[in-house]
CSV table of C-alpha atoms and ligand atoms in Angstrom, one decimal:
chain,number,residue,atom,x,y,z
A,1,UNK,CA,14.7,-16.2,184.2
A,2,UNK,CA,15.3,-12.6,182.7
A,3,UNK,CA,19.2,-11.9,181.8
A,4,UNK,CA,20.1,-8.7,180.5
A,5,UNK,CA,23.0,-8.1,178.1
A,6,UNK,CA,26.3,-6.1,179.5
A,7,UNK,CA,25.5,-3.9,176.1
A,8,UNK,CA,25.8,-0.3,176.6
A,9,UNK,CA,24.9,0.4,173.4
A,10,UNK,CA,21.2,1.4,173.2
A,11,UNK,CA,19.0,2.9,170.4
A,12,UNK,CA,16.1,5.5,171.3
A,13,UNK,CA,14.1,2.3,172.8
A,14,UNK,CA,16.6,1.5,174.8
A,15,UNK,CA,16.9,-1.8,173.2
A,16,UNK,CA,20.3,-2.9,173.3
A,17,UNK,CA,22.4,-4.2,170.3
A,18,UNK,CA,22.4,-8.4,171.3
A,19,UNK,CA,21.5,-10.3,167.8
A,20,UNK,CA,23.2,-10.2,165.0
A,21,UNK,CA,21.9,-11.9,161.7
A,22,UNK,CA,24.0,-12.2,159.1
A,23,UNK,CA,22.8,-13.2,155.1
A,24,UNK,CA,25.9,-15.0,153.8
A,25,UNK,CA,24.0,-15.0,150.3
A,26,UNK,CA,20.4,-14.1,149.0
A,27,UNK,CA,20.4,-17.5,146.7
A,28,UNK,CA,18.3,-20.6,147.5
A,29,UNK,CA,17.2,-23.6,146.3
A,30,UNK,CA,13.6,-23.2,147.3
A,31,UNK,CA,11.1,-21.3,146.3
A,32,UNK,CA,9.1,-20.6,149.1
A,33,UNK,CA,5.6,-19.3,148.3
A,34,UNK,CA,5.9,-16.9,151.1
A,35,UNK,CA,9.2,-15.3,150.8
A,36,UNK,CA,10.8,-16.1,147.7
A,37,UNK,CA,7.4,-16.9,144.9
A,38,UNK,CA,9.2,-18.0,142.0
A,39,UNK,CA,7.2,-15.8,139.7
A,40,UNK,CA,9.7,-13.1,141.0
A,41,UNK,CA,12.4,-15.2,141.8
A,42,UNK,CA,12.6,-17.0,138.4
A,43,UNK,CA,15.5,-18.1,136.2
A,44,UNK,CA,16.2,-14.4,134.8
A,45,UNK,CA,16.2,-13.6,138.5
A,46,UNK,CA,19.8,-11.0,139.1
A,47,UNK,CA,20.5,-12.1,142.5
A,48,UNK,CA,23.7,-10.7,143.4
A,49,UNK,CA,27.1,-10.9,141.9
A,50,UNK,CA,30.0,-12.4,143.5
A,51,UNK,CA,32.1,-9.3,143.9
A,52,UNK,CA,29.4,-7.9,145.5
A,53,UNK,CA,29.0,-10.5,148.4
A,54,UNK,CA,31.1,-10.0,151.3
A,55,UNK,CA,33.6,-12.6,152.0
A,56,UNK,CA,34.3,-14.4,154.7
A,57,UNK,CA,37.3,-12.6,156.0
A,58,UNK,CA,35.3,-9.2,155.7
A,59,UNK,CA,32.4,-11.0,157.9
A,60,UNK,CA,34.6,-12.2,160.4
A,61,UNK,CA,35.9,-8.8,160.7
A,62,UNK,CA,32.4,-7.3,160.8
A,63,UNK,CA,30.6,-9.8,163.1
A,64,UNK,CA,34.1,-9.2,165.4
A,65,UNK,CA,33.7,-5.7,165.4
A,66,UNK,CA,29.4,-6.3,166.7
A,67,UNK,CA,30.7,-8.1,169.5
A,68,UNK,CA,33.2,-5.5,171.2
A,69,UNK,CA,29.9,-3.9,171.1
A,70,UNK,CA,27.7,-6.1,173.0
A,71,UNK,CA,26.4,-8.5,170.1
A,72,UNK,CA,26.4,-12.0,172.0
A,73,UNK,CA,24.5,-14.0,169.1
A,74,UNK,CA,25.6,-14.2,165.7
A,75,UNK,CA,22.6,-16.5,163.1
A,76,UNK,CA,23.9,-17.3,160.1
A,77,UNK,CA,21.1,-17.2,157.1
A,78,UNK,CA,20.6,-16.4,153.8
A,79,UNK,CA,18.4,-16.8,150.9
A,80,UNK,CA,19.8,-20.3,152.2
A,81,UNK,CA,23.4,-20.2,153.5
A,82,UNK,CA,24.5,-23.7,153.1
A,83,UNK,CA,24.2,-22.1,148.9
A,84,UNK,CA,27.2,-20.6,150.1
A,85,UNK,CA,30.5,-22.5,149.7
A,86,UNK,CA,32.5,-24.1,152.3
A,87,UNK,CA,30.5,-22.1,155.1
A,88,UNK,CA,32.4,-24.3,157.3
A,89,UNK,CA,35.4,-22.1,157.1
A,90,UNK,CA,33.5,-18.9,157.9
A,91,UNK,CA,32.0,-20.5,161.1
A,92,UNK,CA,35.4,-21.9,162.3
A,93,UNK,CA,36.7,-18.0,161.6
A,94,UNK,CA,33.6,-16.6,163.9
A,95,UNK,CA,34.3,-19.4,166.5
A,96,UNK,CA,38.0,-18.2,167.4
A,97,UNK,CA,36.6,-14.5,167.5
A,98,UNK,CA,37.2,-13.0,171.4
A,99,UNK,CA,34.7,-13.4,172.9
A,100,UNK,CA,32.8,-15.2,170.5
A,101,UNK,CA,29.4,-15.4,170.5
A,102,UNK,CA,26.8,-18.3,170.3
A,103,UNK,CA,26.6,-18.7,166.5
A,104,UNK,CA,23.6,-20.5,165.2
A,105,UNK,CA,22.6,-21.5,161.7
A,106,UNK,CA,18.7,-21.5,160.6
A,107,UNK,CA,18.4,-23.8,157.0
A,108,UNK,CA,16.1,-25.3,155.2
A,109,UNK,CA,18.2,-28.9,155.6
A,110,UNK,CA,17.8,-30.4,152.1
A,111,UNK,CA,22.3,-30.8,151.9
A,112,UNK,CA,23.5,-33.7,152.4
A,113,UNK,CA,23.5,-35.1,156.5
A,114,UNK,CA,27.1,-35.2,156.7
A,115,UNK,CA,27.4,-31.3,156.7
A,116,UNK,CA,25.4,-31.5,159.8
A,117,UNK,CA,28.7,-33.6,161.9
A,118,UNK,CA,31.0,-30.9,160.1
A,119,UNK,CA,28.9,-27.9,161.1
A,120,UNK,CA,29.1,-28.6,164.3
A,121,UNK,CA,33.0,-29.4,164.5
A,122,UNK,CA,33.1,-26.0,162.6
A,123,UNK,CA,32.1,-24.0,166.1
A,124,UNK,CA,27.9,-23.8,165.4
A,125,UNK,CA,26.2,-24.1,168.5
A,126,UNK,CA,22.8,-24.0,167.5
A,127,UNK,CA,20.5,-25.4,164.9
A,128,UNK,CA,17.1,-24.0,163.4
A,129,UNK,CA,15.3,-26.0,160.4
A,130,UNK,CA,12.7,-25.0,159.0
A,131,UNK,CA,9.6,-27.3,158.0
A,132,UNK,CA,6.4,-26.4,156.8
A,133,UNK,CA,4.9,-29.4,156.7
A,134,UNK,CA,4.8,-32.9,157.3
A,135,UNK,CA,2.5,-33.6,154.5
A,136,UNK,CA,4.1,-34.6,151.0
A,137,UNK,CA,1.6,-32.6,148.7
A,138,UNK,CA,1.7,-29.4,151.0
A,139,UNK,CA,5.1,-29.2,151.8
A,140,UNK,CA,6.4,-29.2,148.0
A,141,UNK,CA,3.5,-26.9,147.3
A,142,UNK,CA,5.2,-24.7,149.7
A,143,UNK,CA,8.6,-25.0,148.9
A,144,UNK,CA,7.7,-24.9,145.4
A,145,UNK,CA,10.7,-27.3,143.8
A,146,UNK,CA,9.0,-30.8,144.7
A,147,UNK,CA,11.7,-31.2,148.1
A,148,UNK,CA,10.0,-34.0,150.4
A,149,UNK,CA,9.6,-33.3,154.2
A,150,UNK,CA,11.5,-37.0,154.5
A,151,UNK,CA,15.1,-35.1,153.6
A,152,UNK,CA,14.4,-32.5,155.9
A,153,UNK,CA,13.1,-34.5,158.8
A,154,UNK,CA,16.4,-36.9,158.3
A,155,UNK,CA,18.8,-33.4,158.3
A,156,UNK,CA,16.7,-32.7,162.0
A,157,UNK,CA,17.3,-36.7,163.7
A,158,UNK,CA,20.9,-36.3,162.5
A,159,UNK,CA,21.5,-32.6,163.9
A,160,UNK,CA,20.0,-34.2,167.1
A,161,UNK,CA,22.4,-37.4,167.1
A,162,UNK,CA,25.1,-34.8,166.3
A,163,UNK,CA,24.6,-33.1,169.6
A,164,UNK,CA,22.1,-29.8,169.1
A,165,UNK,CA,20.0,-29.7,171.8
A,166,UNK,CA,17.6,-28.7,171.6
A,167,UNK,CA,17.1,-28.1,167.6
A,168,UNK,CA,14.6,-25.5,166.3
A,169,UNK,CA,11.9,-26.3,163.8
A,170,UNK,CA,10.5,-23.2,162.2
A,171,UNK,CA,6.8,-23.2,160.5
A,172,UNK,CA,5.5,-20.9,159.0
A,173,UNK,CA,1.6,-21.1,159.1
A,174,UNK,CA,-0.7,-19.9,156.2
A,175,UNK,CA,-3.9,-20.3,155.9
A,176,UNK,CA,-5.4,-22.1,153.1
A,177,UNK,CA,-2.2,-23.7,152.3
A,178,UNK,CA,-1.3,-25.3,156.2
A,179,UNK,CA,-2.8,-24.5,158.8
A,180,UNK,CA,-4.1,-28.5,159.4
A,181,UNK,CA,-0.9,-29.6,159.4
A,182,UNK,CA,-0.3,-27.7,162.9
A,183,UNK,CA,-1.5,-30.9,164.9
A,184,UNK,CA,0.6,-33.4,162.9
A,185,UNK,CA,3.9,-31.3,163.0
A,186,UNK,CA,2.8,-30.5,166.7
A,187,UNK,CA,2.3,-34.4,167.5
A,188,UNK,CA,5.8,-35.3,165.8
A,189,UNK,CA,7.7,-33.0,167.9
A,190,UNK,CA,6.0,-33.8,170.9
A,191,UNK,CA,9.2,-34.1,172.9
A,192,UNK,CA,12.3,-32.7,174.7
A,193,UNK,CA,15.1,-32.2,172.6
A,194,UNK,CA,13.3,-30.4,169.6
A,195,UNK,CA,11.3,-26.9,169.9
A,196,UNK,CA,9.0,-26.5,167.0
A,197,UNK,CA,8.2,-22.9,166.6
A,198,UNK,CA,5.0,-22.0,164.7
A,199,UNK,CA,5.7,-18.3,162.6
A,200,UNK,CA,2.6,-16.1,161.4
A,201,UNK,CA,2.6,-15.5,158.2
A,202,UNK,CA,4.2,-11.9,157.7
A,203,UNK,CA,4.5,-9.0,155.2
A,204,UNK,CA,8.0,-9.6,154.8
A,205,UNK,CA,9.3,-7.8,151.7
A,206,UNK,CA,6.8,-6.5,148.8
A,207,UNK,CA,6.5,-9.9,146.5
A,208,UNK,CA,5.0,-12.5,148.6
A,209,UNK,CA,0.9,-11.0,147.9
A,210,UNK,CA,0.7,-10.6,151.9
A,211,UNK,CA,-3.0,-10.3,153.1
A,212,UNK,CA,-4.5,-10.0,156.5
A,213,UNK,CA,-6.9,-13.0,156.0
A,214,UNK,CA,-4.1,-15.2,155.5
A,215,UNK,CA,-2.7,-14.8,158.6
A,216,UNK,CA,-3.3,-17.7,161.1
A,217,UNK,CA,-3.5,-16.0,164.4
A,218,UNK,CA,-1.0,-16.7,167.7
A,219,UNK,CA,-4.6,-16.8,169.7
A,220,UNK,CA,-6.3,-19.8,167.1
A,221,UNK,CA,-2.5,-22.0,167.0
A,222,UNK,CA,-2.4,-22.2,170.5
A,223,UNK,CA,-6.3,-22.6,170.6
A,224,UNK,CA,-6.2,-25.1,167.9
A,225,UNK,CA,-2.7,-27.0,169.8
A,226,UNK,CA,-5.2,-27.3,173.3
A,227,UNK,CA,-7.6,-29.0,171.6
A,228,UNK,CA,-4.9,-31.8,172.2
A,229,UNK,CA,-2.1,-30.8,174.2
A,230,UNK,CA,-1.9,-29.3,177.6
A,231,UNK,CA,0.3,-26.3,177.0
A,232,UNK,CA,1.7,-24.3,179.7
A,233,UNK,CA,3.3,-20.9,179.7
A,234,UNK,CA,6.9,-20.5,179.9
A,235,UNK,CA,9.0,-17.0,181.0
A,236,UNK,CA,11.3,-16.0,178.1
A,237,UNK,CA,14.5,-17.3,178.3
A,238,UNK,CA,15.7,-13.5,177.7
A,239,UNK,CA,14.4,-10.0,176.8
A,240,UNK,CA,13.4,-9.8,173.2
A,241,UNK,CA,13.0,-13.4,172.6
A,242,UNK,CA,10.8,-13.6,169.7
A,243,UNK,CA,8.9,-16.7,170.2
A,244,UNK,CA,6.1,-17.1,173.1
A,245,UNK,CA,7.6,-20.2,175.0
A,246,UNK,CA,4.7,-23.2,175.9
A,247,UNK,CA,5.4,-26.6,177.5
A,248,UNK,CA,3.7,-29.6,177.1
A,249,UNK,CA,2.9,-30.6,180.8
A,250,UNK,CA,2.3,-34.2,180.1
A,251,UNK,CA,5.5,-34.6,177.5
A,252,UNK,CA,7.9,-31.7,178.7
A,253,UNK,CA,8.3,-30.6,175.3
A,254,UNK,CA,8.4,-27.4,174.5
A,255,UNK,CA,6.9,-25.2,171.6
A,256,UNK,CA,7.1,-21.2,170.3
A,257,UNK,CA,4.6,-19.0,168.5
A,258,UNK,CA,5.9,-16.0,167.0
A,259,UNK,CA,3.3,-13.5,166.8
A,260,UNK,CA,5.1,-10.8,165.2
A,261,UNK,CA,1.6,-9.6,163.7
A,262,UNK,CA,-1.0,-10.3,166.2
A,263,UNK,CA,0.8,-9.4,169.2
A,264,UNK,CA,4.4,-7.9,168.4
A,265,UNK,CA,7.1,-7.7,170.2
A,266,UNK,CA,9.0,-4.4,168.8
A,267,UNK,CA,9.8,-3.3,172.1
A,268,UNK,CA,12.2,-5.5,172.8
A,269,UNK,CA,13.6,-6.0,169.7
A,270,UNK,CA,17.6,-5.8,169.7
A,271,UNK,CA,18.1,-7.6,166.3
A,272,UNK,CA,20.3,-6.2,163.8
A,273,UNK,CA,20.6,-7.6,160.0
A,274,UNK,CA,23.3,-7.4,157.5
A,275,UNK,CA,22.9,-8.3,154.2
A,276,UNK,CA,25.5,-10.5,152.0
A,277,UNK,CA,26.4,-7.5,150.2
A,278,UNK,CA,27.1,-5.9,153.3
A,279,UNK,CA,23.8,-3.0,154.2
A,280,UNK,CA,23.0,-2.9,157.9
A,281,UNK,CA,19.3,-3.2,158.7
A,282,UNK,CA,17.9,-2.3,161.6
A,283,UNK,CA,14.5,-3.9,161.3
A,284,UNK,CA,13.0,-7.0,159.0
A,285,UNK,CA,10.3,-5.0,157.3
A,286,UNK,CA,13.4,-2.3,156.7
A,287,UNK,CA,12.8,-0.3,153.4
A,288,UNK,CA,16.2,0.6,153.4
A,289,UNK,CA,19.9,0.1,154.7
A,290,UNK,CA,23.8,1.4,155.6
A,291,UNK,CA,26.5,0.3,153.5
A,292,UNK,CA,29.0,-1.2,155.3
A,293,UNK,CA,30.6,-2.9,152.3
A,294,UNK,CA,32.0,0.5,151.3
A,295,UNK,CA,33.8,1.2,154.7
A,296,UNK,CA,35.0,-2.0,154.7
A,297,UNK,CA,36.8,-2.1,151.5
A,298,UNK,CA,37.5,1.8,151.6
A,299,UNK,CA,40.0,0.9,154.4
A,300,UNK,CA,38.1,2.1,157.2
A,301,UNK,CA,39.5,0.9,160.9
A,302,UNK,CA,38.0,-1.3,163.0
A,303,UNK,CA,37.1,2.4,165.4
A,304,UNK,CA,35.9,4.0,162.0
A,305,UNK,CA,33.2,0.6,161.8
A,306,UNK,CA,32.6,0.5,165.4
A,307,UNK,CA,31.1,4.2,165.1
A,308,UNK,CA,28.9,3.7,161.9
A,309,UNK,CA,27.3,1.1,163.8
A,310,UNK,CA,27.0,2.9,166.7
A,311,UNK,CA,25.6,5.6,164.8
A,312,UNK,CA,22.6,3.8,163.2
A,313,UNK,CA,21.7,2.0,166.4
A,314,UNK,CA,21.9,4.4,168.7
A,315,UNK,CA,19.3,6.6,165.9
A,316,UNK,CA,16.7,3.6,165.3
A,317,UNK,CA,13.2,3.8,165.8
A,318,UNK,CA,12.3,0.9,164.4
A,319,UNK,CA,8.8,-1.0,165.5
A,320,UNK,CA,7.5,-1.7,161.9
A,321,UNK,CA,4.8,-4.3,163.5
A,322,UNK,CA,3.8,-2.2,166.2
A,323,UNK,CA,3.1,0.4,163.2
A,324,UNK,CA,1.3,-2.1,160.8
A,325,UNK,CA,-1.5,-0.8,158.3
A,326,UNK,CA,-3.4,-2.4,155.5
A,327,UNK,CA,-1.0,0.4,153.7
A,328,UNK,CA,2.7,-0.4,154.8
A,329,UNK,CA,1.8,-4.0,153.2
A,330,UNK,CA,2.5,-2.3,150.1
A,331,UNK,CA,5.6,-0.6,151.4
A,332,UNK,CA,9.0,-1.3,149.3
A,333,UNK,CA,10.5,-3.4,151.8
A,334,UNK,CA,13.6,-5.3,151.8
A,335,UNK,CA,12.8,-9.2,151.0
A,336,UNK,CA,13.6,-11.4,153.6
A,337,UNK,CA,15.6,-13.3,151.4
A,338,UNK,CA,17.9,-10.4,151.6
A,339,UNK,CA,18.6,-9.7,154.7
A,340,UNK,CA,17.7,-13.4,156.6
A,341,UNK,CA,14.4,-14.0,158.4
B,1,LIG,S1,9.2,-5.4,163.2
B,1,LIG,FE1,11.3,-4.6,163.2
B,1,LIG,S2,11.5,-3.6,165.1
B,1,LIG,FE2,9.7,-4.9,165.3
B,1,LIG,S3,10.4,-6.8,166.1
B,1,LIG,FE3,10.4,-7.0,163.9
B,1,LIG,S4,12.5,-6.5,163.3
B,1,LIG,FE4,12.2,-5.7,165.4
């Protein structure tokens, strides 16, 4: 089942404008090894000052501005974006927008379970968590500040009591560092109501020491999930969908792979990204992006904003994995704690 967004609004690929992702702040409280190392991300670290950051009222106004053009999701991410205050408020602002959008949160779910019940009374309609691991040792390792997979797994059972149906579960996949714990995350999730999403590990940025041979193919997940588990393909749910959909024929549960660098899916890529101080990216391995913040607080109208946008989008070329070298690894790219995954 294929729907196509109303968006007219098309770049040179003619991929419409449908997902927006929007960092509320590039701070977190982990240190994951593959997009935030702490031997970058250290104490000295200048993440970005509070003037700097957009504020709630200024992403309302944005994110309402993406949907009179088409946008119909809105993710809310970060660094992590429960760091950010009271997020609550900015959901219950984006929930009342016309024609609002599905909103959908991805965290790392180490804050306390009764955000999840207050979340959700906010407006979110979705939930993504992320979870390397199932394995004590590995899972710190990973995160890199010691936070057991027990927290996180408790955040997931309670976002499911609270109604999210189903609820994500990112994992990213590494090899040498977790690639056998595929099977055991695989075999916990094996049923309806969560979707456990395996992620290849990706050159995201220019600090997480990226290499080829690291990379744990789509092709060897899915061979190593068969090994166990009749896995049958599913039709995306809608163009540019990044994860490859599987169902368990025995369980009915469902799992992704997101290949971005094996197989990529550029061409139907109609994600945008803004960053919490307010840059408009048009692609995850971006080097570079639009200020926004400026137009916003240089009193520009609502026609003024809806033209910038339209005027990066309908110029992007983007299709960074599509593109991928041994040499564009090295590239300046934005971190992904910058602009959300
Ligand atoms: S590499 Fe860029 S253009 Fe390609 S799918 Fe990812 S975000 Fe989209």
């Amino acid at each position: 089942m294929m729907t196509e967004p109303t968006a007219s609004l098309q770049d040179t690929l003619g991929r419409a404008l449908r997902d927006l992702r929007i960092s509320v702040t590039d701070r977190c409280n982990f240190r994951c090894t593959y997009c935030m190392p702490k031997e970058v991300f250290g104490r000295d670290y200048a993440f970005l000052p509070h003037a700097e950051v957009l504020t709630f009222e200024e992403i309302a106004r944005l994110a309402g501005v993406f949907i009179s053009l088409g946008t119909r999701k809105l993710r809310l991410t970060g660094g992590e974006p429960l760091m950010r205050r009271d997020l609550e408020t900015l959901i219950a602002m984006l929930a009342a927008q016309d024609g609002a959008a599905d909103i959908a949160l991805t965290t790392n779910g180490s804050f306390p379970l009764e955000r999840v019940r207050s979340l959700k009374a906010a407006g979110l309609s979705r939930m993504t968590v992320s979870l390397d691991s199932l394995d004590d040792a590995v899972f710190k390792s990973m995160n890199d500040v010691d936070f057991p997979p027990e927290k996180v797994l408790a955040w997931i059972d309670e976002s499911r009591a609270a109604g999210f149906d189903p609820v994500k579960v990112n994992m990213v996949v590494k090899r040498g560092l977790n690639e056998d714990s595929l099977l055991p995350m695989a075999r916990h999730f094996n049923q309806p109501g969560t979707i456990l999403r395996f992620i290849e590990f990706m050159d995201v940025g220019h600090t997480n020491g990226w290499r080829m041979d690291d990379v744990v193919s789509a092709k060897e997940i899915l061979r190593r999930l068969q090994t166990e588990m009749p896995l049958e393909p599913l039709d995306a749910n809608y163009r540019g969908e990044v994860a490859q959909r599987y169902r368990n024929s025995e369980t009915g549960a469902e799992i992704g792979i997101v290949a971005s660098v094996t197989q990529p899916f550029c061409g139907d890529c109609n994600r945008a990204r803004i960053s919490a101080d307010g840059k408009l990216f048009t692609c995850l391995f971006a080097i570079g992006g639009t200020d926004f913040k400026a137009l916003l607080r240089g009193g520009a109208s609502d026609d003024d904003l809806r033209a910038a946008i339209t005027g990066v989008w309908q110029k992007r070329v983007d299709r960074y994995s599509e593109l991928r070298t041994a040499q564009t690894a090295d590239l300046p790219k934005v971190e992904m704690s910058f602009i959300g995954g």
